[in-house]
mmCIF file of N, CA and C in Angstrom:
data_model
loop_
_atom_site.group_PDB
_atom_site.id
_atom_site.type_symbol
_atom_site.label_atom_id
_atom_site.label_comp_id
_atom_site.label_asym_id
_atom_site.label_seq_id
_atom_site.Cartn_x
_atom_site.Cartn_y
_atom_site.Cartn_z
ATOM 1 N N MET A 1 97.780 333.530 -5.575
ATOM 2 C CA MET A 1 98.596 332.290 -5.675
ATOM 3 C C MET A 1 98.331 331.408 -4.349
ATOM 4 N N PRO A 2 97.927 332.130 -3.395
ATOM 5 C CA PRO A 2 97.575 331.175 -2.137
ATOM 6 C C PRO A 2 96.558 330.009 -2.320
ATOM 7 N N GLY A 3 95.602 330.266 -3.242
ATOM 8 C CA GLY A 3 94.607 329.319 -3.523
ATOM 9 C C GLY A 3 95.286 328.197 -4.440
ATOM 10 N N ASP A 4 96.449 328.225 -4.701
ATOM 11 C CA ASP A 4 97.106 327.151 -5.568
ATOM 12 C C ASP A 4 97.941 326.347 -4.747
ATOM 13 N N ALA A 5 97.663 326.332 -3.391
ATOM 14 C CA ALA A 5 98.542 325.529 -2.568
ATOM 15 C C ALA A 5 98.485 324.036 -2.865
ATOM 16 N N ASP A 6 97.310 323.400 -3.107
ATOM 17 C CA ASP A 6 97.175 322.076 -3.442
ATOM 18 C C ASP A 6 98.032 321.697 -4.699
ATOM 19 N N ASP A 7 97.925 322.586 -5.787
ATOM 20 C CA ASP A 7 98.636 322.301 -6.984
ATOM 21 C C ASP A 7 100.110 322.392 -6.795
ATOM 22 N N VAL A 8 100.625 323.340 -5.962
ATOM 23 C CA VAL A 8 101.916 323.567 -5.581
ATOM 24 C C VAL A 8 102.522 322.279 -4.816
ATOM 25 N N ALA A 9 101.755 321.907 -3.845
ATOM 26 C CA ALA A 9 102.178 320.625 -3.067
ATOM 27 C C ALA A 9 102.367 319.504 -3.934
ATOM 28 N N HIS A 10 101.424 319.249 -4.944
ATOM 29 C CA HIS A 10 101.417 318.165 -5.806
ATOM 30 C C HIS A 10 102.807 318.218 -6.743
ATOM 31 N N LEU A 11 103.014 319.452 -7.289
ATOM 32 C CA LEU A 11 104.138 319.499 -8.092
ATOM 33 C C LEU A 11 105.446 319.381 -7.270
ATOM 34 N N LEU A 12 105.586 319.887 -6.073
ATOM 35 C CA LEU A 12 106.738 319.752 -5.249
ATOM 36 C C LEU A 12 106.925 318.231 -5.003
ATOM 37 N N ALA A 13 105.785 317.508 -4.739
ATOM 38 C CA ALA A 13 105.960 316.055 -4.491
ATOM 39 C C ALA A 13 106.667 315.370 -5.779
ATOM 40 N N GLU A 14 106.213 315.855 -6.819
ATOM 41 C CA GLU A 14 106.695 315.289 -8.068
ATOM 42 C C GLU A 14 108.217 315.600 -8.209
ATOM 43 N N LEU A 15 108.739 316.671 -7.596
ATOM 44 C CA LEU A 15 110.094 317.025 -7.704
ATOM 45 C C LEU A 15 110.919 316.283 -6.558
ATOM 46 N N GLY A 16 110.054 315.687 -5.783
ATOM 47 C CA GLY A 16 110.902 314.794 -4.735
ATOM 48 C C GLY A 16 110.749 315.592 -3.354
ATOM 49 N N TYR A 17 110.036 316.583 -3.143
ATOM 50 C CA TYR A 17 109.923 317.256 -1.971
ATOM 51 C C TYR A 17 108.378 317.460 -1.483
ATOM 52 N N PRO A 18 108.041 316.240 -0.981
ATOM 53 C CA PRO A 18 106.638 316.227 -0.668
ATOM 54 C C PRO A 18 106.219 317.085 0.630
ATOM 55 N N CYS A 19 105.007 317.753 0.476
ATOM 56 C CA CYS A 19 104.567 318.521 1.534
ATOM 57 C C CYS A 19 103.010 318.622 1.516
ATOM 58 N N SER A 20 102.570 319.105 2.645
ATOM 59 C CA SER A 20 100.980 319.113 2.668
ATOM 60 C C SER A 20 100.480 320.330 1.994
ATOM 61 N N THR A 21 99.380 320.461 1.845
ATOM 62 C CA THR A 21 98.647 321.629 1.235
ATOM 63 C C THR A 21 98.932 322.928 2.224
ATOM 64 N N ARG A 22 98.880 322.565 3.461
ATOM 65 C CA ARG A 22 99.137 323.717 4.420
ATOM 66 C C ARG A 22 100.575 324.197 4.339
ATOM 67 N N GLU A 23 101.483 323.247 4.217
ATOM 68 C CA GLU A 23 102.884 323.589 4.069
ATOM 69 C C GLU A 23 103.212 324.352 2.798
ATOM 70 N N ALA A 24 102.497 323.917 1.825
ATOM 71 C CA ALA A 24 102.773 324.486 0.414
ATOM 72 C C ALA A 24 102.153 325.999 0.632
ATOM 73 N N ALA A 25 101.021 326.291 1.196
ATOM 74 C CA ALA A 25 100.497 327.582 1.415
ATOM 75 C C ALA A 25 101.503 328.466 2.328
ATOM 76 N N GLU A 26 102.157 327.882 3.243
ATOM 77 C CA GLU A 26 103.079 328.570 4.031
ATOM 78 C C GLU A 26 104.316 328.939 3.055
ATOM 79 N N ARG A 27 104.753 328.049 2.254
ATOM 80 C CA ARG A 27 105.852 328.349 1.407
ATOM 81 C C ARG A 27 105.537 329.392 0.329
ATOM 82 N N ILE A 28 104.242 329.345 -0.133
ATOM 83 C CA ILE A 28 103.844 330.380 -1.121
ATOM 84 C C ILE A 28 103.716 331.759 -0.329
ATOM 85 N N HIS A 29 103.334 331.750 0.826
ATOM 86 C CA HIS A 29 103.159 333.032 1.506
ATOM 87 C C HIS A 29 104.647 333.496 1.807
ATOM 88 N N ALA A 30 105.593 332.682 2.055
ATOM 89 C CA ALA A 30 106.968 333.215 2.447
ATOM 90 C C ALA A 30 107.517 333.780 1.195
ATOM 91 N N VAL A 31 107.197 333.168 -0.046
ATOM 92 C CA VAL A 31 107.809 333.709 -1.351
ATOM 93 C C VAL A 31 107.075 335.029 -1.675
ATOM 94 N N ASP A 32 105.677 335.008 -1.414
ATOM 95 C CA ASP A 32 105.038 336.353 -1.813
ATOM 96 C C ASP A 32 105.492 337.488 -0.986
ATOM 97 N N ALA A 33 105.966 337.129 0.335
ATOM 98 C CA ALA A 33 106.292 338.112 1.366
ATOM 99 C C ALA A 33 107.725 338.618 1.032
ATOM 100 N N ASP A 34 108.561 338.011 0.289
ATOM 101 C CA ASP A 34 109.939 338.273 -0.055
ATOM 102 C C ASP A 34 110.037 338.946 -1.384
ATOM 103 N N ARG A 35 110.318 340.195 -1.494
ATOM 104 C CA ARG A 35 110.362 340.853 -2.869
ATOM 105 C C ARG A 35 111.457 340.292 -3.747
ATOM 106 N N GLN A 36 112.429 339.597 -3.212
ATOM 107 C CA GLN A 36 113.501 338.967 -3.996
ATOM 108 C C GLN A 36 113.158 337.565 -4.686
ATOM 109 N N GLN A 37 111.915 337.057 -4.308
ATOM 110 C CA GLN A 37 111.609 335.736 -4.876
ATOM 111 C C GLN A 37 110.252 335.890 -5.656
ATOM 112 N N VAL A 38 110.150 334.864 -6.556
ATOM 113 C CA VAL A 38 108.964 334.698 -7.327
ATOM 114 C C VAL A 38 108.675 333.275 -7.440
ATOM 115 N N LEU A 39 107.399 332.810 -7.478
ATOM 116 C CA LEU A 39 107.082 331.506 -7.738
ATOM 117 C C LEU A 39 105.992 331.640 -8.900
ATOM 118 N N LEU A 40 106.230 330.910 -9.929
ATOM 119 C CA LEU A 40 105.345 330.944 -11.231
ATOM 120 C C LEU A 40 104.753 329.569 -11.305
ATOM 121 N N LEU A 41 103.426 329.545 -11.469
ATOM 122 C CA LEU A 41 102.670 328.267 -11.658
ATOM 123 C C LEU A 41 102.251 328.196 -12.967
ATOM 124 N N ALA A 42 102.529 327.175 -13.790
ATOM 125 C CA ALA A 42 102.052 327.056 -15.140
ATOM 126 C C ALA A 42 100.870 326.227 -15.187
ATOM 127 N N ARG A 43 99.909 326.588 -15.997
ATOM 128 C CA ARG A 43 98.673 325.820 -16.255
ATOM 129 C C ARG A 43 98.379 325.577 -17.773
ATOM 130 N N ARG A 44 97.758 324.580 -17.943
ATOM 131 C CA ARG A 44 97.303 324.302 -19.351
ATOM 132 C C ARG A 44 95.928 323.795 -19.375
ATOM 133 N N ASP A 45 94.990 324.470 -19.970
ATOM 134 C CA ASP A 45 93.593 324.114 -19.957
ATOM 135 C C ASP A 45 93.120 324.084 -18.484
ATOM 136 N N GLY A 46 93.647 324.972 -17.601
ATOM 137 C CA GLY A 46 93.297 325.044 -16.228
ATOM 138 C C GLY A 46 93.902 324.026 -15.246
ATOM 139 N N ALA A 47 94.673 323.074 -15.811
ATOM 140 C CA ALA A 47 95.258 322.089 -15.103
ATOM 141 C C ALA A 47 96.720 322.385 -14.714
ATOM 142 N N ARG A 48 97.135 322.121 -13.530
ATOM 143 C CA ARG A 48 98.575 322.403 -13.072
ATOM 144 C C ARG A 48 99.516 321.617 -13.977
ATOM 145 N N CYS A 49 100.540 322.216 -14.444
ATOM 146 C CA CYS A 49 101.530 321.466 -15.205
ATOM 147 C C CYS A 49 102.942 321.824 -14.973
ATOM 148 N N GLY A 50 103.156 322.713 -14.178
ATOM 149 C CA GLY A 50 104.607 323.107 -13.904
ATOM 150 C C GLY A 50 104.699 324.267 -13.029
ATOM 151 N N LEU A 51 106.026 324.365 -12.496
ATOM 152 C CA LEU A 51 106.251 325.602 -11.630
ATOM 153 C C LEU A 51 107.709 325.929 -11.741
ATOM 154 N N VAL A 52 108.218 327.090 -11.489
ATOM 155 C CA VAL A 52 109.391 327.591 -11.334
ATOM 156 C C VAL A 52 109.602 328.611 -10.319
ATOM 157 N N GLY A 53 110.543 328.521 -9.385
ATOM 158 C CA GLY A 53 110.789 329.463 -8.320
ATOM 159 C C GLY A 53 112.095 330.113 -8.626
ATOM 160 N N LEU A 54 112.094 331.398 -8.453
ATOM 161 C CA LEU A 54 113.192 332.355 -8.673
ATOM 162 C C LEU A 54 113.731 333.091 -7.507
ATOM 163 N N HIS A 55 114.889 333.238 -7.261
ATOM 164 C CA HIS A 55 115.508 334.076 -6.146
ATOM 165 C C HIS A 55 116.483 335.013 -6.813
ATOM 166 N N PHE A 56 116.285 336.294 -6.642
ATOM 167 C CA PHE A 56 117.135 337.351 -7.074
ATOM 168 C C PHE A 56 118.037 337.753 -5.908
ATOM 169 N N LEU A 57 119.415 337.631 -6.152
ATOM 170 C CA LEU A 57 120.238 338.114 -4.924
ATOM 171 C C LEU A 57 121.445 338.577 -5.437
ATOM 172 N N TYR A 58 121.984 339.425 -4.560
ATOM 173 C CA TYR A 58 123.301 340.100 -4.825
ATOM 174 C C TYR A 58 124.442 339.021 -4.517
ATOM 175 N N TYR A 59 125.291 338.852 -5.445
ATOM 176 C CA TYR A 59 126.398 337.862 -5.308
ATOM 177 C C TYR A 59 127.698 338.525 -5.178
ATOM 178 N N VAL A 60 128.198 338.475 -4.057
ATOM 179 C CA VAL A 60 129.335 339.015 -3.620
ATOM 180 C C VAL A 60 130.580 338.813 -4.589
ATOM 181 N N PRO A 61 130.818 337.522 -4.915
ATOM 182 C CA PRO A 61 132.061 337.351 -5.789
ATOM 183 C C PRO A 61 131.937 337.994 -7.135
ATOM 184 N N LEU A 62 130.822 338.248 -7.680
ATOM 185 C CA LEU A 62 130.690 338.935 -9.048
ATOM 186 C C LEU A 62 130.304 340.397 -8.762
ATOM 187 N N GLY A 63 129.830 340.813 -7.675
ATOM 188 C CA GLY A 63 129.508 342.251 -7.332
ATOM 189 C C GLY A 63 128.317 342.589 -8.208
ATOM 190 N N ALA A 64 127.461 341.718 -8.411
ATOM 191 C CA ALA A 64 126.238 341.928 -9.288
ATOM 192 C C ALA A 64 125.093 341.031 -8.783
ATOM 193 N N LEU A 65 123.951 341.395 -9.326
ATOM 194 C CA LEU A 65 122.697 340.481 -9.057
ATOM 195 C C LEU A 65 122.633 339.340 -9.875
ATOM 196 N N ILE A 66 122.337 338.230 -9.258
ATOM 197 C CA ILE A 66 122.100 336.993 -10.057
ATOM 198 C C ILE A 66 120.651 336.474 -9.892
ATOM 199 N N CYS A 67 120.203 335.533 -10.652
ATOM 200 C CA CYS A 67 118.993 334.941 -10.397
ATOM 201 C C CYS A 67 119.205 333.386 -10.259
ATOM 202 N N ARG A 68 118.714 332.850 -9.205
ATOM 203 C CA ARG A 68 118.864 331.383 -8.991
ATOM 204 C C ARG A 68 117.411 330.649 -9.133
ATOM 205 N N ILE A 69 117.497 329.743 -9.877
ATOM 206 C CA ILE A 69 116.163 328.966 -9.956
ATOM 207 C C ILE A 69 116.253 328.070 -8.796
ATOM 208 N N THR A 70 115.265 328.221 -7.897
ATOM 209 C CA THR A 70 115.216 327.368 -6.775
ATOM 210 C C THR A 70 114.376 326.128 -6.778
ATOM 211 N N ALA A 71 113.475 326.132 -7.758
ATOM 212 C CA ALA A 71 112.604 324.964 -7.945
ATOM 213 C C ALA A 71 112.106 324.917 -9.430
ATOM 214 N N LEU A 72 112.181 323.861 -10.103
ATOM 215 C CA LEU A 72 111.656 323.715 -11.603
ATOM 216 C C LEU A 72 111.294 322.252 -11.549
ATOM 217 N N VAL A 73 109.906 322.232 -11.871
ATOM 218 C CA VAL A 73 109.262 320.891 -12.148
ATOM 219 C C VAL A 73 108.167 321.112 -13.314
ATOM 220 N N VAL A 74 108.104 320.019 -13.952
ATOM 221 C CA VAL A 74 107.037 319.871 -14.949
ATOM 222 C C VAL A 74 106.313 318.516 -14.619
ATOM 223 N N ALA A 75 105.017 318.732 -14.511
ATOM 224 C CA ALA A 75 104.227 317.533 -14.207
ATOM 225 C C ALA A 75 104.401 316.371 -15.113
ATOM 226 N N THR A 76 104.355 315.153 -14.628
ATOM 227 C CA THR A 76 104.640 313.917 -15.391
ATOM 228 C C THR A 76 103.878 313.984 -16.687
ATOM 229 N N GLU A 77 102.615 314.266 -16.689
ATOM 230 C CA GLU A 77 101.797 314.163 -17.887
ATOM 231 C C GLU A 77 102.060 315.346 -18.910
ATOM 232 N N ALA A 78 102.777 316.427 -18.405
ATOM 233 C CA ALA A 78 103.157 317.446 -19.403
ATOM 234 C C ALA A 78 104.696 317.457 -19.822
ATOM 235 N N ARG A 79 105.381 316.401 -19.442
ATOM 236 C CA ARG A 79 106.817 316.338 -19.766
ATOM 237 C C ARG A 79 106.871 315.974 -21.311
ATOM 238 N N GLY A 80 107.856 316.584 -21.858
ATOM 239 C CA GLY A 80 108.020 316.444 -23.361
ATOM 240 C C GLY A 80 107.234 317.358 -24.311
ATOM 241 N N SER A 81 106.620 318.311 -23.542
ATOM 242 C CA SER A 81 105.687 319.178 -24.360
ATOM 243 C C SER A 81 106.279 320.550 -24.621
ATOM 244 N N GLY A 82 107.509 320.835 -24.053
ATOM 245 C CA GLY A 82 108.211 322.072 -24.259
ATOM 246 C C GLY A 82 108.028 322.959 -23.131
ATOM 247 N N LEU A 83 107.253 322.608 -22.087
ATOM 248 C CA LEU A 83 106.918 323.447 -21.096
ATOM 249 C C LEU A 83 108.223 323.813 -20.203
ATOM 250 N N GLY A 84 109.074 322.805 -19.938
ATOM 251 C CA GLY A 84 110.332 323.078 -19.292
ATOM 252 C C GLY A 84 111.066 324.123 -19.887
ATOM 253 N N ARG A 85 111.215 324.106 -21.200
ATOM 254 C CA ARG A 85 111.899 325.201 -21.991
ATOM 255 C C ARG A 85 111.247 326.549 -21.845
ATOM 256 N N GLN A 86 109.919 326.479 -21.784
ATOM 257 C CA GLN A 86 109.100 327.764 -21.612
ATOM 258 C C GLN A 86 109.457 328.344 -20.282
ATOM 259 N N LEU A 87 109.546 327.422 -19.299
ATOM 260 C CA LEU A 87 109.614 328.031 -17.881
ATOM 261 C C LEU A 87 111.031 328.530 -17.728
ATOM 262 N N LEU A 88 112.101 327.811 -18.410
ATOM 263 C CA LEU A 88 113.438 328.336 -18.249
ATOM 264 C C LEU A 88 113.477 329.547 -19.133
ATOM 265 N N GLU A 89 112.753 329.836 -20.187
ATOM 266 C CA GLU A 89 112.829 330.981 -20.971
ATOM 267 C C GLU A 89 112.240 332.138 -20.109
ATOM 268 N N GLU A 90 111.162 331.942 -19.449
ATOM 269 C CA GLU A 90 110.510 332.909 -18.656
ATOM 270 C C GLU A 90 111.454 333.308 -17.515
ATOM 271 N N ALA A 91 112.202 332.320 -16.890
ATOM 272 C CA ALA A 91 113.212 332.670 -15.834
ATOM 273 C C ALA A 91 114.256 333.611 -16.455
ATOM 274 N N TYR A 92 114.719 333.229 -17.717
ATOM 275 C CA TYR A 92 115.792 333.990 -18.349
ATOM 276 C C TYR A 92 115.288 335.334 -18.678
ATOM 277 N N ARG A 93 114.035 335.419 -19.124
ATOM 278 C CA ARG A 93 113.452 336.705 -19.443
ATOM 279 C C ARG A 93 113.416 337.734 -18.152
ATOM 280 N N ARG A 94 112.981 337.125 -17.011
ATOM 281 C CA ARG A 94 112.880 337.939 -15.746
ATOM 282 C C ARG A 94 114.230 338.327 -15.280
ATOM 283 N N ALA A 95 115.176 337.401 -15.457
ATOM 284 C CA ALA A 95 116.587 337.586 -14.894
ATOM 285 C C ALA A 95 117.140 338.812 -15.700
ATOM 286 N N ARG A 96 116.945 338.725 -16.971
ATOM 287 C CA ARG A 96 117.438 339.844 -17.885
ATOM 288 C C ARG A 96 116.756 341.177 -17.487
ATOM 289 N N GLY A 97 115.452 341.082 -17.319
ATOM 290 C CA GLY A 97 114.718 342.200 -16.962
ATOM 291 C C GLY A 97 115.114 342.830 -15.587
ATOM 292 N N ALA A 98 115.726 342.085 -14.729
ATOM 293 C CA ALA A 98 116.178 342.559 -13.404
ATOM 294 C C ALA A 98 117.604 343.018 -13.478
ATOM 295 N N ASP A 99 118.180 342.939 -14.602
ATOM 296 C CA ASP A 99 119.688 343.286 -14.715
ATOM 297 C C ASP A 99 120.522 342.282 -14.162
ATOM 298 N N CYS A 100 120.157 340.914 -14.080
ATOM 299 C CA CYS A 100 120.975 339.904 -13.444
ATOM 300 C C CYS A 100 122.077 339.573 -14.473
ATOM 301 N N VAL A 101 123.315 339.326 -13.922
ATOM 302 C CA VAL A 101 124.366 338.843 -14.769
ATOM 303 C C VAL A 101 124.443 337.409 -14.978
ATOM 304 N N ARG A 102 123.650 336.664 -14.255
ATOM 305 C CA ARG A 102 123.823 335.135 -14.375
ATOM 306 C C ARG A 102 122.462 334.506 -13.883
ATOM 307 N N LEU A 103 122.087 333.502 -14.620
ATOM 308 C CA LEU A 103 120.838 332.553 -14.299
ATOM 309 C C LEU A 103 121.515 331.372 -13.867
ATOM 310 N N GLU A 104 121.325 330.806 -12.857
ATOM 311 C CA GLU A 104 121.788 329.602 -12.313
ATOM 312 C C GLU A 104 120.834 328.729 -11.650
ATOM 313 N N LEU A 105 121.190 327.461 -11.554
ATOM 314 C CA LEU A 105 120.338 326.426 -10.818
ATOM 315 C C LEU A 105 121.191 325.350 -10.403
ATOM 316 N N THR A 106 120.614 324.697 -9.252
ATOM 317 C CA THR A 106 121.325 323.374 -8.954
ATOM 318 C C THR A 106 120.371 322.179 -9.001
ATOM 319 N N THR A 107 121.112 321.085 -9.120
ATOM 320 C CA THR A 107 120.263 319.901 -9.485
ATOM 321 C C THR A 107 120.958 318.846 -8.826
ATOM 322 N N ALA A 108 120.117 317.801 -8.230
ATOM 323 C CA ALA A 108 120.696 316.616 -7.620
ATOM 324 C C ALA A 108 121.542 315.753 -8.587
ATOM 325 N N LEU A 109 122.495 315.205 -8.071
ATOM 326 C CA LEU A 109 123.495 314.435 -8.809
ATOM 327 C C LEU A 109 122.792 313.250 -9.514
ATOM 328 N N HIS A 110 121.767 312.719 -8.982
ATOM 329 C CA HIS A 110 121.078 311.532 -9.639
ATOM 330 C C HIS A 110 120.133 311.948 -10.842
ATOM 331 N N ARG A 111 119.787 313.221 -11.037
ATOM 332 C CA ARG A 111 118.977 313.593 -12.045
ATOM 333 C C ARG A 111 119.657 313.778 -13.396
ATOM 334 N N THR A 112 120.114 312.781 -13.930
ATOM 335 C CA THR A 112 120.950 312.717 -15.162
ATOM 336 C C THR A 112 120.205 313.309 -16.353
ATOM 337 N N GLU A 113 118.878 312.924 -16.318
ATOM 338 C CA GLU A 113 118.040 313.458 -17.551
ATOM 339 C C GLU A 113 117.749 314.887 -17.390
ATOM 340 N N ALA A 114 117.700 315.454 -16.265
ATOM 341 C CA ALA A 114 117.631 316.869 -16.099
ATOM 342 C C ALA A 114 118.937 317.518 -16.453
ATOM 343 N N HIS A 115 120.029 316.896 -16.178
ATOM 344 C CA HIS A 115 121.376 317.509 -16.587
ATOM 345 C C HIS A 115 121.425 317.612 -17.918
ATOM 346 N N ALA A 116 121.014 316.567 -18.817
ATOM 347 C CA ALA A 116 121.121 316.651 -20.156
ATOM 348 C C ALA A 116 120.088 317.789 -20.610
ATOM 349 N N PHE A 117 118.961 317.868 -20.031
ATOM 350 C CA PHE A 117 118.065 318.968 -20.480
ATOM 351 C C PHE A 117 118.518 320.336 -20.239
ATOM 352 N N TYR A 118 119.195 320.512 -19.086
ATOM 353 C CA TYR A 118 119.875 321.795 -18.884
ATOM 354 C C TYR A 118 120.755 322.234 -19.754
ATOM 355 N N ARG A 119 121.695 321.155 -20.132
ATOM 356 C CA ARG A 119 122.805 321.391 -21.131
ATOM 357 C C ARG A 119 122.149 321.767 -22.469
ATOM 358 N N ALA A 120 121.098 321.128 -22.815
ATOM 359 C CA ALA A 120 120.529 321.453 -24.110
ATOM 360 C C ALA A 120 119.817 322.788 -24.064
ATOM 361 N N CYS A 121 119.561 323.268 -22.982
ATOM 362 C CA CYS A 121 118.924 324.703 -22.777
ATOM 363 C C CYS A 121 119.964 325.670 -22.662
ATOM 364 N N GLY A 122 121.175 325.476 -22.754
ATOM 365 C CA GLY A 122 122.298 326.392 -22.905
ATOM 366 C C GLY A 122 122.906 326.621 -21.369
ATOM 367 N N PHE A 123 122.669 325.786 -20.498
ATOM 368 C CA PHE A 123 123.360 325.883 -19.139
ATOM 369 C C PHE A 123 124.651 324.932 -19.292
ATOM 370 N N ALA A 124 125.598 325.323 -18.386
ATOM 371 C CA ALA A 124 126.836 324.601 -18.287
ATOM 372 C C ALA A 124 127.258 324.472 -16.942
ATOM 373 N N GLU A 125 127.727 323.314 -16.738
ATOM 374 C CA GLU A 125 128.267 323.013 -15.324
ATOM 375 C C GLU A 125 129.458 324.041 -14.879
ATOM 376 N N SER A 126 129.234 324.570 -13.627
ATOM 377 C CA SER A 126 130.227 325.572 -13.312
ATOM 378 C C SER A 126 130.757 325.442 -11.948
ATOM 379 N N SER A 127 130.094 324.557 -11.157
ATOM 380 C CA SER A 127 130.667 324.604 -9.726
ATOM 381 C C SER A 127 130.186 323.069 -9.087
ATOM 382 N N LEU A 128 130.632 322.866 -8.006
ATOM 383 C CA LEU A 128 130.209 321.649 -7.195
ATOM 384 C C LEU A 128 129.774 322.274 -5.977
ATOM 385 N N ARG A 129 128.598 321.897 -5.512
ATOM 386 C CA ARG A 129 127.910 322.366 -4.340
ATOM 387 C C ARG A 129 128.005 321.360 -3.204
ATOM 388 N N PHE A 130 128.389 321.945 -2.067
ATOM 389 C CA PHE A 130 128.356 321.053 -0.839
ATOM 390 C C PHE A 130 127.340 321.607 0.064
ATOM 391 N N THR A 131 126.762 320.760 0.850
ATOM 392 C CA THR A 131 125.574 321.122 1.816
ATOM 393 C C THR A 131 125.918 320.544 3.104
ATOM 394 N N ARG A 132 125.576 320.997 4.080
ATOM 395 C CA ARG A 132 125.503 320.554 5.533
ATOM 396 C C ARG A 132 124.307 320.748 6.208
ATOM 397 N N ALA A 133 123.593 319.804 6.615
ATOM 398 C CA ALA A 133 122.166 320.033 7.213
ATOM 399 C C ALA A 133 122.326 320.629 8.590
ATOM 400 N N LEU A 134 121.454 321.445 8.783
ATOM 401 C CA LEU A 134 121.380 322.183 10.012
ATOM 402 C C LEU A 134 120.143 321.834 10.966
ATOM 403 N N GLY A 135 119.548 320.723 10.508
ATOM 404 C CA GLY A 135 118.257 320.337 11.140
ATOM 405 C C GLY A 135 116.850 320.871 10.510
ATOM 406 N N GLY A 136 115.960 320.356 10.890
ATOM 407 C CA GLY A 136 114.661 320.881 10.339
ATOM 408 C C GLY A 136 114.472 320.213 8.962
ATOM 409 N N ALA A 137 114.742 320.927 7.867
ATOM 410 C CA ALA A 137 114.413 320.425 6.571
ATOM 411 C C ALA A 137 115.626 319.726 5.948
#
C-alpha cells in the first residue's frame, strides 16, 4: 500500500483533509505499523475510487472490542455506484470477524447527505462528540 500514497492523498483531499503524497505515505506507514488499524483502498478498472480506514479498540464502557471507521470516502466519479455500501459492508464483515460488538463512525455536522446515507445503511445516531484541539492537526 505504500505505493498508493498519491491515490490516498487524492481521496483524503476529497474527504476534506488535504495532504501531500509524502504525508499520505507517512499515514499509510503509521496504519501499517499498528496492528489495530486497517486502511483499505478500493479500485475499479485500476483507478482509485474509495477508501475506508478501520480502528479496532477495546472500549471500556462496554468491556468489549469495537471497530471505529476513521475514514470513509468515495471518489466523486464513483459516487452513486454502490461502492460506499460495499466499503461499509467490508468494514462490517471485518468487525464481525474480529468479534467486535459495535461498528461506529463519526461524521461532520455539515455532511447531511452522508448522514442520510449512514442511516440508510443501518447506522443510528447514538452520541454527540466534542473535540478540543491540542495543536498540530
